XYZ file of C-alpha atoms in Angstrom:
634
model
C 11.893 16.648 10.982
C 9.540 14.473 9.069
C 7.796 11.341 10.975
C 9.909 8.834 8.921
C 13.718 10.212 9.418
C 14.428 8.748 12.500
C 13.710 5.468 10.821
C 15.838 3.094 8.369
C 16.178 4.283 5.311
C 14.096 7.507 6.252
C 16.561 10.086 6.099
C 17.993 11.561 3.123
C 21.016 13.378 4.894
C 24.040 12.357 3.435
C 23.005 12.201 -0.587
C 23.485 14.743 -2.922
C 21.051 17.766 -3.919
C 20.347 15.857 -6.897
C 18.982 13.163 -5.436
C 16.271 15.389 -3.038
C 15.261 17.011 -6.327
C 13.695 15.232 -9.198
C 15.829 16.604 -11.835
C 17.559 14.086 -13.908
C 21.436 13.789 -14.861
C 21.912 11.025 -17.397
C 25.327 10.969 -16.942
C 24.878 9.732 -13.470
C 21.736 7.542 -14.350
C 23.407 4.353 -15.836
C 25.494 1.323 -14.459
C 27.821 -0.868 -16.455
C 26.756 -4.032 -14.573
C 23.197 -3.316 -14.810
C 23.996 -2.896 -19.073
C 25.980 -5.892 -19.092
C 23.288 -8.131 -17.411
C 20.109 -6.672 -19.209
C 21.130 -5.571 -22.889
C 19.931 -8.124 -25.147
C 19.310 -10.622 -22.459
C 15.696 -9.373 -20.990
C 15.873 -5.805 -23.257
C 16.190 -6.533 -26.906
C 19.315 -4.826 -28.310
C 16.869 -2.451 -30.862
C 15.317 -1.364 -27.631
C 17.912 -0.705 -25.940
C 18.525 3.306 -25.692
C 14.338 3.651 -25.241
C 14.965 1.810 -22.470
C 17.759 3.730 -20.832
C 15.920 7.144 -22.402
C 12.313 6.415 -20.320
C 14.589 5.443 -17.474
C 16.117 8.328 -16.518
C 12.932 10.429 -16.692
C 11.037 10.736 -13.769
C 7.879 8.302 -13.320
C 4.710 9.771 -13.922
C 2.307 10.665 -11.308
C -0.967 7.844 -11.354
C -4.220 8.085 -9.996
C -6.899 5.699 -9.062
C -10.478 6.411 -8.038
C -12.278 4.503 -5.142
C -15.418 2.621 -6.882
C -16.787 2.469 -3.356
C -17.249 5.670 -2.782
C -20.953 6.380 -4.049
C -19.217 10.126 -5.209
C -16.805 8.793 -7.644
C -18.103 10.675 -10.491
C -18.176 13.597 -9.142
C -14.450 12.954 -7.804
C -13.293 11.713 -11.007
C -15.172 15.324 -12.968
C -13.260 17.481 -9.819
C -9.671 15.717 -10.421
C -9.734 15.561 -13.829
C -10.882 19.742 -14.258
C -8.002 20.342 -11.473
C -5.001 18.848 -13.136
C -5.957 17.826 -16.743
C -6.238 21.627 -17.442
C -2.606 21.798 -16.374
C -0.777 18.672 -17.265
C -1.141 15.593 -19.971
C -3.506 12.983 -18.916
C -4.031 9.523 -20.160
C -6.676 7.212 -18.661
C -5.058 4.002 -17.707
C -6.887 1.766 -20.338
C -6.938 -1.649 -18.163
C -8.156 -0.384 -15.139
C -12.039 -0.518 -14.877
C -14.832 1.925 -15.956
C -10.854 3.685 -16.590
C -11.307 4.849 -13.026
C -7.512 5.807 -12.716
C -5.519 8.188 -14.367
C -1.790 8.971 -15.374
C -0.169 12.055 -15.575
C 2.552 13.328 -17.212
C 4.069 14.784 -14.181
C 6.303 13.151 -11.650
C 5.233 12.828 -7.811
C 8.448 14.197 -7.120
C 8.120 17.818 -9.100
C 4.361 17.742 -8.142
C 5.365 17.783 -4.548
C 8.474 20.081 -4.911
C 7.545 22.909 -7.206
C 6.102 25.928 -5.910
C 3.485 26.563 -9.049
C 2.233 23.109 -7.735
C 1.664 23.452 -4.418
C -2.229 23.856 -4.581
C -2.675 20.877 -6.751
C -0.607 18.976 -4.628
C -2.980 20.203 -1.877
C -5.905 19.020 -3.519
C -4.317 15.835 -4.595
C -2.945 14.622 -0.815
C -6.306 15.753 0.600
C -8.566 13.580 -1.781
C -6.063 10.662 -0.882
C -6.118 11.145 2.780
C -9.928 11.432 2.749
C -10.084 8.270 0.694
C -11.382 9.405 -2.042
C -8.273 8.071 -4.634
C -5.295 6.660 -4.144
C -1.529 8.066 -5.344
C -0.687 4.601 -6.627
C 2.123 3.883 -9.830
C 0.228 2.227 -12.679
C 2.141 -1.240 -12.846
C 0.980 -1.561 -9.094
C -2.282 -1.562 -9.669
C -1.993 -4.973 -11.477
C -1.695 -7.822 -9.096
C -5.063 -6.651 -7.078
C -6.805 -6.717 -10.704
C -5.337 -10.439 -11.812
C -6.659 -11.381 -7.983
C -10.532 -11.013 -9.075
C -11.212 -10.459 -5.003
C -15.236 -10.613 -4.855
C -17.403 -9.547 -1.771
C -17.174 -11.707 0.979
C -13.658 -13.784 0.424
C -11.013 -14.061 2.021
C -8.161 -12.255 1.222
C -3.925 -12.890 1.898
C -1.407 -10.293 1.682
C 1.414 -11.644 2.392
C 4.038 -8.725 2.226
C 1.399 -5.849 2.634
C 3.616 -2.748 3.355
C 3.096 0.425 2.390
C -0.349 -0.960 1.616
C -1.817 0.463 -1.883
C -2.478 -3.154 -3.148
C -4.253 -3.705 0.113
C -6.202 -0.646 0.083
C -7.364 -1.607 -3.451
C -8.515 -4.798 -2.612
C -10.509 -3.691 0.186
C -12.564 -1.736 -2.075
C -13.665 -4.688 -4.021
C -14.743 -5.956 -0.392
C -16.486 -2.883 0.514
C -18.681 -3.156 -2.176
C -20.370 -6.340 -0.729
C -21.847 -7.209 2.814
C -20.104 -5.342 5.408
C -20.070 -8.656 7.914
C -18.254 -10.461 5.437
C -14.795 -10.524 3.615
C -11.844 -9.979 5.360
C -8.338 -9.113 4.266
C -5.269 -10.446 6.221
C -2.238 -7.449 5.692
C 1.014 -8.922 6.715
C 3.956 -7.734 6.870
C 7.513 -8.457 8.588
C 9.272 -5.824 9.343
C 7.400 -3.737 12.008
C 9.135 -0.266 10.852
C 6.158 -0.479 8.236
C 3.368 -1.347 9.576
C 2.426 2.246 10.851
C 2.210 3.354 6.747
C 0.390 0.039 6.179
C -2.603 0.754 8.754
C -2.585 4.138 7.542
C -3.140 3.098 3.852
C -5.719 0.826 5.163
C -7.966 3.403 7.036
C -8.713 5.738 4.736
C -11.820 4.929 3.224
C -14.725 4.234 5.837
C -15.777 0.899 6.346
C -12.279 -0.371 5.053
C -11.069 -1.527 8.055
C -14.030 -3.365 9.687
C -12.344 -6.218 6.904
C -8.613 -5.929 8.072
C -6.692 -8.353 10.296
C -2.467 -6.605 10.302
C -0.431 -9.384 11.176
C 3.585 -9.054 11.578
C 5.044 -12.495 10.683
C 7.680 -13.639 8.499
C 5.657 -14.399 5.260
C 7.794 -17.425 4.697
C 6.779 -19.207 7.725
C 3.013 -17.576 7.681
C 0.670 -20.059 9.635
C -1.016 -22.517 7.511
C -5.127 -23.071 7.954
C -6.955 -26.455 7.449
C -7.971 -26.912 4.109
C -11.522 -25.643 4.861
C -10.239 -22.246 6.385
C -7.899 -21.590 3.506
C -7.585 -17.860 1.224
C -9.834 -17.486 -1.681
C -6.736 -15.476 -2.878
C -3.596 -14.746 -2.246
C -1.346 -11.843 -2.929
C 3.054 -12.640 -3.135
C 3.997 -9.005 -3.757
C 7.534 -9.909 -3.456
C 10.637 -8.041 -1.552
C 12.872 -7.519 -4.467
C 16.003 -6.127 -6.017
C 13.483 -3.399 -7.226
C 15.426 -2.543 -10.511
C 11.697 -1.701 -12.033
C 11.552 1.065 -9.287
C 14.984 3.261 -11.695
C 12.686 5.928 -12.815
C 11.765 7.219 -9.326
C 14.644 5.943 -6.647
C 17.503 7.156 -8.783
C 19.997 6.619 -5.854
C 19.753 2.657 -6.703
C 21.850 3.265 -9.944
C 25.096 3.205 -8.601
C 24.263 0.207 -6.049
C 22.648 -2.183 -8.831
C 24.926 -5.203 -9.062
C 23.915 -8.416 -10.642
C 23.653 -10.478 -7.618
C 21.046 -8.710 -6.085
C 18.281 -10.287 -7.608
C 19.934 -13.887 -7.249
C 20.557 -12.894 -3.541
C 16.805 -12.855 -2.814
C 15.613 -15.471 -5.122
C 15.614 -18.683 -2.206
C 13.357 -16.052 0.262
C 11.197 -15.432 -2.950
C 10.642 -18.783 -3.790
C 9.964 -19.621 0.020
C 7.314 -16.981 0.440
C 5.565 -17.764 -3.301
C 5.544 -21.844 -2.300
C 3.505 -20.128 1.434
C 1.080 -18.514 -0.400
C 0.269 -20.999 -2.216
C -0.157 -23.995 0.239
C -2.366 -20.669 1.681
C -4.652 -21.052 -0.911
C -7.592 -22.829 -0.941
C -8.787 -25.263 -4.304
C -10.149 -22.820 -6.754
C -8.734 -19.533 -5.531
C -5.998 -17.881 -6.964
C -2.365 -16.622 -6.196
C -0.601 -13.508 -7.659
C 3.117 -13.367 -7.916
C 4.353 -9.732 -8.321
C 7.705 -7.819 -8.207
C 9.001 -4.515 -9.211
C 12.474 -6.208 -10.843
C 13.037 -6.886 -14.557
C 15.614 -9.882 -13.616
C 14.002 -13.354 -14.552
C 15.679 -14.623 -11.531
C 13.511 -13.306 -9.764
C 10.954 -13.285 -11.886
C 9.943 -16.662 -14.418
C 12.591 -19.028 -12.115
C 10.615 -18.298 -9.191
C 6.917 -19.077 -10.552
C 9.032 -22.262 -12.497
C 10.276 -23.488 -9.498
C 7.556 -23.304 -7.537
C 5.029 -24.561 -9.969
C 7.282 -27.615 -10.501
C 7.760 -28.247 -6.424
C 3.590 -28.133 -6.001
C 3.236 -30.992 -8.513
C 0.484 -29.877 -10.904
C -1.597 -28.302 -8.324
C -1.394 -24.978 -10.000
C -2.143 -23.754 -13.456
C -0.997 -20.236 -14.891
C -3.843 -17.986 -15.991
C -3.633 -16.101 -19.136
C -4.140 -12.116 -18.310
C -4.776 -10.928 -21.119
C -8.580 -10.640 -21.153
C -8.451 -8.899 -17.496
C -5.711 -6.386 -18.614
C -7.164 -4.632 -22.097
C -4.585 -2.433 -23.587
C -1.962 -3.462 -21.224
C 1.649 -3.307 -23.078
C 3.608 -6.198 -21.846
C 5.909 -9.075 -22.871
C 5.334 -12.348 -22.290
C 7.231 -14.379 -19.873
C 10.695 -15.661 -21.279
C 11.952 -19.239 -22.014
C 15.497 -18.505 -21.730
C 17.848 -15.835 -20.263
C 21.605 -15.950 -18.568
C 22.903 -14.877 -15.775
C 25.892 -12.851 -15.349
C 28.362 -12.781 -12.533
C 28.949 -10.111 -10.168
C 32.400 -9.197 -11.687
C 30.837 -9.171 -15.724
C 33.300 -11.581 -16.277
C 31.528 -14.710 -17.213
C 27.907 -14.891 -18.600
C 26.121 -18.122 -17.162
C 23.202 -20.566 -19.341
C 23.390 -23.189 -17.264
C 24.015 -24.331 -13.790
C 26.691 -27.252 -15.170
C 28.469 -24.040 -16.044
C 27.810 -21.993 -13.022
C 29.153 -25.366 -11.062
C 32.400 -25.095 -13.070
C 32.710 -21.063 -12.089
C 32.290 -21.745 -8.919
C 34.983 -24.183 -8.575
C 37.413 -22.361 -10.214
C 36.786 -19.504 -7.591
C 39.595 -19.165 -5.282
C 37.899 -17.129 -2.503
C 35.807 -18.983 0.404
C 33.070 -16.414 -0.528
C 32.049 -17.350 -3.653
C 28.076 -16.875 -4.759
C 26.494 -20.386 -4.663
C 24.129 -20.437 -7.752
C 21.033 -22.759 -7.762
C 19.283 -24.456 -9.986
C 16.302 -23.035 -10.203
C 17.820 -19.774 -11.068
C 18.832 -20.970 -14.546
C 16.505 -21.668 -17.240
C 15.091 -24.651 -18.316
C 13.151 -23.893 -21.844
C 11.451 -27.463 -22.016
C 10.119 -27.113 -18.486
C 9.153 -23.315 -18.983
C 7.117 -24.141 -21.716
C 5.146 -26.893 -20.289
C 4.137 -24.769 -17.819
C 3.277 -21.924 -20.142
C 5.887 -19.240 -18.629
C 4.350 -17.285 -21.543
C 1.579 -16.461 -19.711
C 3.251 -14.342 -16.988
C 3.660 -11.011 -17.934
C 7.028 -8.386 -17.919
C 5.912 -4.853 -18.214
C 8.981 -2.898 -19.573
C 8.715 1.098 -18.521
C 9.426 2.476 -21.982
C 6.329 0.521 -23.605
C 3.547 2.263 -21.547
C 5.610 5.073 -20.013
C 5.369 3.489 -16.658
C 7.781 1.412 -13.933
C 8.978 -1.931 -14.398
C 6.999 -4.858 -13.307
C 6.362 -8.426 -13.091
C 3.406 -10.391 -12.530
C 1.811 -13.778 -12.908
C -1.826 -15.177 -11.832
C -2.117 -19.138 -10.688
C -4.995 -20.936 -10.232
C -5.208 -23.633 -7.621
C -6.671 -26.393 -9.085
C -6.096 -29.423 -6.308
C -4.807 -29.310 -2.938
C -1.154 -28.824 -2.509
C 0.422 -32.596 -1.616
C 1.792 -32.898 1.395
C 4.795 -33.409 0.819
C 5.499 -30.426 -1.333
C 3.555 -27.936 1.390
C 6.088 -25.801 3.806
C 6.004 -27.243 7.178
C 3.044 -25.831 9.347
C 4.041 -23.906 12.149
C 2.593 -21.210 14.679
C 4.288 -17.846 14.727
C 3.710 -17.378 18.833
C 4.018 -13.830 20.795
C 7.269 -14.167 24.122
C 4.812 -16.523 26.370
C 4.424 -18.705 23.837
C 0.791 -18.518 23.450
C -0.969 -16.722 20.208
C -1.194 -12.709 20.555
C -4.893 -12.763 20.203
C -7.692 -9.584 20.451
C -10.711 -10.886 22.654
C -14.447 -9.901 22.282
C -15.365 -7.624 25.267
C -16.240 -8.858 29.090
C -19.411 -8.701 30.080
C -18.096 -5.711 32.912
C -16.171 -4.186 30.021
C -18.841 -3.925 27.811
C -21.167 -2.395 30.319
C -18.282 0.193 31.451
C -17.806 1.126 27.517
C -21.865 2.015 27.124
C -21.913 3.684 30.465
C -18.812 5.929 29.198
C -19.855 6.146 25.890
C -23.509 6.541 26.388
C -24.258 4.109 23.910
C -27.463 2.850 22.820
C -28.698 -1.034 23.551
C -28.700 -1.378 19.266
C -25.244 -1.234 19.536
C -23.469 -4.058 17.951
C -21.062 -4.554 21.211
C -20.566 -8.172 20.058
C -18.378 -6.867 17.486
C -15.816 -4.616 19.602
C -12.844 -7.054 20.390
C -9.548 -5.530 23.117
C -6.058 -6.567 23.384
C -6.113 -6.403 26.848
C -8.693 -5.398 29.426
C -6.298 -3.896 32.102
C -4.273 -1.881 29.392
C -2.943 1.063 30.546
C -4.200 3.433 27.783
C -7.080 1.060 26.274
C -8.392 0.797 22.688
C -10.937 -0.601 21.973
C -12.208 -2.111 18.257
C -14.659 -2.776 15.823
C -14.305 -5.606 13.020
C -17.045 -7.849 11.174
C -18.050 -11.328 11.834
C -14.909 -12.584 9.528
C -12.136 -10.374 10.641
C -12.691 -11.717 14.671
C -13.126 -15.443 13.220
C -10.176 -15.459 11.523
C -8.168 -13.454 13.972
C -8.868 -16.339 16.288
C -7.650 -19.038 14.022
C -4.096 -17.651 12.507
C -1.800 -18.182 15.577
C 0.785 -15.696 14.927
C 1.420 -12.132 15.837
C -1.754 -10.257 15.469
C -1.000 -6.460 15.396
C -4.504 -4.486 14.745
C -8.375 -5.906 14.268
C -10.677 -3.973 12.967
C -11.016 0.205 13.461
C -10.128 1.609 16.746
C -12.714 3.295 17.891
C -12.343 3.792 21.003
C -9.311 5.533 23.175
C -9.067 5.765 26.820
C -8.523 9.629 27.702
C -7.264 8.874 31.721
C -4.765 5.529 31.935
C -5.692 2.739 33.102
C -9.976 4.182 33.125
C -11.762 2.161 30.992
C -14.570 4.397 31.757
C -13.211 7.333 30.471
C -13.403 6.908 27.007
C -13.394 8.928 23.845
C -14.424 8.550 20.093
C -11.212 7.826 18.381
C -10.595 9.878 15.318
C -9.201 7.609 12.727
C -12.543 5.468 13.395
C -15.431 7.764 13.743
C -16.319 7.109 10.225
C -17.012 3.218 10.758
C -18.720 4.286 14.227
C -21.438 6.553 11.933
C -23.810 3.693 10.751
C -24.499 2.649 14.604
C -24.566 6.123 16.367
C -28.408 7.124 16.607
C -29.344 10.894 15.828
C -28.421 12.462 18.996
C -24.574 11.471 18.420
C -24.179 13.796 15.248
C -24.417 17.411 15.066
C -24.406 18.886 11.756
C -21.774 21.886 11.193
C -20.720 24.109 8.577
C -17.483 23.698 6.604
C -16.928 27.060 8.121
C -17.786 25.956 11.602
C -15.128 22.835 11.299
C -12.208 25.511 10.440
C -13.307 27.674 13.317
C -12.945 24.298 15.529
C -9.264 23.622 13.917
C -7.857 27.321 14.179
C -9.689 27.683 17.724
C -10.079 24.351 19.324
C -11.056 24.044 22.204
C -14.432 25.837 21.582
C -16.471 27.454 24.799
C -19.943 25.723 25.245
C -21.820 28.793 24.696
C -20.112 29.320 21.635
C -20.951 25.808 20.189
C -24.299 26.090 21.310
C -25.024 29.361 19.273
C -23.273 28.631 16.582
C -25.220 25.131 16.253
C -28.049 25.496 17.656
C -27.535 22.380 19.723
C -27.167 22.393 23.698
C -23.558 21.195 24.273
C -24.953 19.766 28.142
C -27.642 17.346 26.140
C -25.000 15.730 24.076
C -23.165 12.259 25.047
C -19.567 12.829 26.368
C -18.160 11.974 22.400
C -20.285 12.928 19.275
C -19.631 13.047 15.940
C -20.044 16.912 13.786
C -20.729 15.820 10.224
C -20.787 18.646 7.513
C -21.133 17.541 3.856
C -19.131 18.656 0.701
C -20.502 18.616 -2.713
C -17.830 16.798 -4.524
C -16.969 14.106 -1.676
C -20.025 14.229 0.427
C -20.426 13.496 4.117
C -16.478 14.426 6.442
C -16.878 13.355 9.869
C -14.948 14.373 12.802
C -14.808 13.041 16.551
C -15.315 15.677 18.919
C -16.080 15.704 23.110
C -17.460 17.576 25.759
C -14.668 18.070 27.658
C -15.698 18.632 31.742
C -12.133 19.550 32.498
C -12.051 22.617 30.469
C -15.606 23.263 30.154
C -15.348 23.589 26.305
C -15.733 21.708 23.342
C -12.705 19.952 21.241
C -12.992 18.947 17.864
C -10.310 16.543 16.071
C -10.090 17.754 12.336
C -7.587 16.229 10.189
C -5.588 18.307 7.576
C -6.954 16.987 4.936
C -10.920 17.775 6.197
C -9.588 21.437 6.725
C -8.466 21.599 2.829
C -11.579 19.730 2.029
C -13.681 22.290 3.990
C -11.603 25.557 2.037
C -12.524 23.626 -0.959
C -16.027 23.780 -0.077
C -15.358 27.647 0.768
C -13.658 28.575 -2.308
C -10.727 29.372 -0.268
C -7.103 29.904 -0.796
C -5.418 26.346 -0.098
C -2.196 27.784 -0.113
C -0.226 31.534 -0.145
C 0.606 33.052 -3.171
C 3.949 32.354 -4.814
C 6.332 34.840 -4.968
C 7.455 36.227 -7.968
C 10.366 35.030 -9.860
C 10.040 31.945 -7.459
C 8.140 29.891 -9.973
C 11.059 27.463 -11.001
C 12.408 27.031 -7.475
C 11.263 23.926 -5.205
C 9.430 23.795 -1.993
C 13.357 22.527 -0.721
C 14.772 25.934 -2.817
C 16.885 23.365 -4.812
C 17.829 25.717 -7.956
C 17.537 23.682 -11.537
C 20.984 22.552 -12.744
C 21.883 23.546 -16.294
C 22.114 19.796 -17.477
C 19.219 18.525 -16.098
C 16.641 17.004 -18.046
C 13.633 18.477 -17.156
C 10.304 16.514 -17.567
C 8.393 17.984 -20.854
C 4.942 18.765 -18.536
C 7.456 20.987 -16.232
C 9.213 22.558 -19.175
C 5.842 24.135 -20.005
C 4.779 24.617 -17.130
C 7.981 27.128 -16.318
């Protein structure tokens, strides 16, 4: 069973085959209400069947490079030789130096079909590793309209799964690595797990993270001084822009959805920006086509601020982006399709003709107002339609804070407190504690010790971890629910010992820079497998095979071994005095990485006559449409 099917919305028992497989069936891809609303109200009537056409193909696998990896060329040469040779590539024009590519392959079919498998391999390994990031195209946007430099400070308000995040951490990493931090919040707790993961990959990336779990619409507001340099809204939404790759929305879509969440989006859009300091920006995002959700939000809330914020025209940071400009006018339709909506005077007149104590309460600000929309330059937000680029559907706008939000128009301040009442802080270490850690540890004085922060000194499996300057300032100032600071890098290995600590894994590549010599052992790629298919590993053994005396290492070291592509992997490893042998912690994706250095086999041969048949052995039904790249490659 997967890690994520005992959670909400993890499983997939209970839909049909169709569903687990990314083969299409247009007769179950389309929804009356969902033509009745958008035909010729947000999609032109002459583009109507490209519209419904692109949506019921699958969405096409995207790609995006880390710039802060010093081997990005020679990622971007490996990638593109690996899967340009055997699928359609297009570099994604507005991205820069075109570090990110799209493929004309689904995720799904990539991950499913067995002729795939190695690619897929490849592809998961070099994201784990942090080397690129599986990301759709239209979500790359809001991080771009953000302009995040080295050193700011940084707001996501609804973080989860974290590929924005992770994307604006790399325009940190590329500065100072004591300054910049980036605060990932999100509220519902089910997610955070992804989001920390998404945040970790790349080394260094997490000496700039603060995860917070807080209800963005009540997120604690700084003094003025402390404020974001930018903030990110990234929305919860209807998700109607999402079609192309969760085809089990189609026969849920109603047209109330959208409305349904407009108040909450409003609410968390009016946070960020009373987040903001004077001069930084705020990015408004969401994966829905509906202007409700869309233009009446940034209307609304541009109107309630009072001329504190300005919209920014995109175009020069997004070259050969296709997108419409934001609308002046649009109705809304009711959930029954009976009655199409302009106004709210008109909505007020449904409404009382409504016999049932449940009616929908339409507001205002969910209807447009051209005169007001224009003012305010609505044209400058941007609608990305999915057949105009081949991608998802999107929304996005940039604002520019250009005074301080009045006080009467900011949200009510308020501290987001753990069950004593007090704020869930992470404290710098004890003087004791810190001595007990470089006794364990064997550290060196050089250490920076002033930067490992704990939860809790008395914890009964301790963690200990390591953040810059920024990261434990702010964490002290928030006063809400602070989840993770920093990279763990250090695990207790007996409960309740704080002197019996270990190198944690996920963190041994931010530990590197402040380990002297004697800490890392050099290995071959071959050596590392050895370790994973053999672990634990006799002393004698390790000691031949490296050269090094296992007795004159420190209790936790770190074996480094070097790939030509990626360059350095490193991998936490102990002398463990209870078995007498060495143990090495190798992540899946460093044992691909190291086959890949070997020229080995990633994966078994496929069978023959099992080319067409997915990992899941879901057999192709006659009326599916098949994706063009998979036709030829069958």
């Amino acid at each position: 069973m997967s890690r994520n099917q005992n959670r909400k919305g993890g499983s997939k028992r209970g839909r049909l085959d169709e569903w687990i497989t990314d083969a299409r069936y247009p007769a179950d891809l389309q929804n009356k209400a969902f033509e009745a609303y958008y035909k010729d109200n947000v999609i032109p009537a002459s583009e109507w069947t490209a519209f419904m056409s692109c949506l019921q193909t699958g969405l096409p696998m995207s790609i995006r490079f880390n710039c802060a990896v010093p081997q990005v060329n020679a990622v971007d040469t490996f990638i593109t030789q690996h899967l340009s040779e055997v699928f359609e590539s297009k570099r994604i024009p507005f991205f820069p130096a075109q570090r990110a590519i799209q493929f004309g392959v689904s995720r799904g079919d990539l991950k499913r079909k067995q002729v795939n498998r190695t690619l897929k391999k490849i592809i998961s390994a070099m994201n784990e590793g942090g080397y690129l990031t599986r990301q759709e195209t239209v979500s790359m946007l809001p991080p771009l309209l953000l302009q995040v430099e080295p050193g700011m400070r940084v707001l996501d308000m609804c973080a989860a799964p974290g590929s924005k995040t992770s994307q604006i951490l790399e325009f940190l990493l590329s500065g100072d690595a004591e300054r910049g931090v980036v605060v990932a919040n999100d509220v519902n707790v089910s997610r955070l797990d992804v989001l920390h993961h998404q945040t970790n990959r790349a080394a260094g990336a997490h000496l700039h993270v603060i995860i917070t779990n807080a209800d963005a619409t009540r997120f604690p507001l700084l003094p003025p001084a402390e404020r974001f340099d930018r903030v990110l809204c990234d929305v919860m939404c209807s998700g109607d822009g999402t079609l192309r790759k969760s085809i089990d929305m189609w026969p849920r879509w109603d047209a109330l959805q959208g409305a349904n969440l407009h108040h909450s989006q409003i609410l968390v859009l009016l946070r960020g920006m009373a987040s903001c300091k004077s001069g930084g920006i705020v990015v408004y995002s969401t994966c829905s086509l509906n202007p409700v959700e869309d233009e009446a939000v940034v209307s609304a809330c541009l109107a309630q601020t009072k001329g504190t914020f300005e919209l920014m025209d995109p175009t020069p940071l997004l070259p050969g982006l296709c997108a419409s400009p934001g609308m002046t006018s649009w109705t809304v339709t009711t959930r029954d399709l009976t009655t199409v909506l302009r106004t709210h005077e008109e909505a007020k007149t449904f409404m009382k003709a409504q016999t049932t104590r449940r009616t929908f309460q339409y507001a205002p600000s969910m209807f447009a107002n051209t005169e007001l929309l224009v003012e305010q330059h609505i044209e400058r937000t941007r609608r990305i339609l999915p057949h105009a680029q081949d991608t998802g559907g999107f929304f996005v706008a940039a604002l520019r804070c250009i005074a301080a939000v009045p006080e009467d128009a900011r949200p009510r301040a308020e501290s987001i407190l753990d069950g004593n009442g007090t704020p869930a802080l992470m404290k710098p270490l004890s003087d004791g504690m810190r001595a007990t850690v470089q006794k364990a540890l064997m550290l060196p004085d050089t250490f920076p010790y002033d930067h490992l922060i704990v939860r809790n000194e008395e914890a009964r499996n301790q963690k200990v971890y390591l953040a810059n300057s920024d990261a434990i300032l702010l964490s002290q100032q928030l006063g809400c629910r602070i989840v993770q600071v920093g990279s763990k890098v250090f695990e207790s290995v007996v409960k309740y010992r704080n002197d019996t600590l270990r190198f944690c894994p996920d963190g041994v590549a931010d530990l590197v820079p402040f380990l002297p010599s004697n800490f890392l052992v050099p290995v071959t790629p071959l050596l590392l497998l050895e370790l994973t298919a053999e672990t634990p590993m006799s002393y004698t053994d390790f000691s031949t095979k490296t050269g090094q005396l296992t007795e004159e290492l420190p209790p936790s070291f770190v074996l480094t071994t070097s790939w030509s592509v990626g360059g350095p992997i490193y991998v936490a490893a102990e002398r463990s005095t209870k078995l007498g042998k060495v143990v090495a912690h190798v992540a899946d994706w460093q044992v691909t990485v190291c086959k890949l250095a070997l020229n080995l086999p990633l994966v078994e041969s496929v069978e023959e006559g099992q080319e067409g048949v997915t990992e899941d052995g879901d057999a192709t039904r006659k009326d599916a449409v098949v994706p063009a790249a998979d036709a030829a490659a069958q």
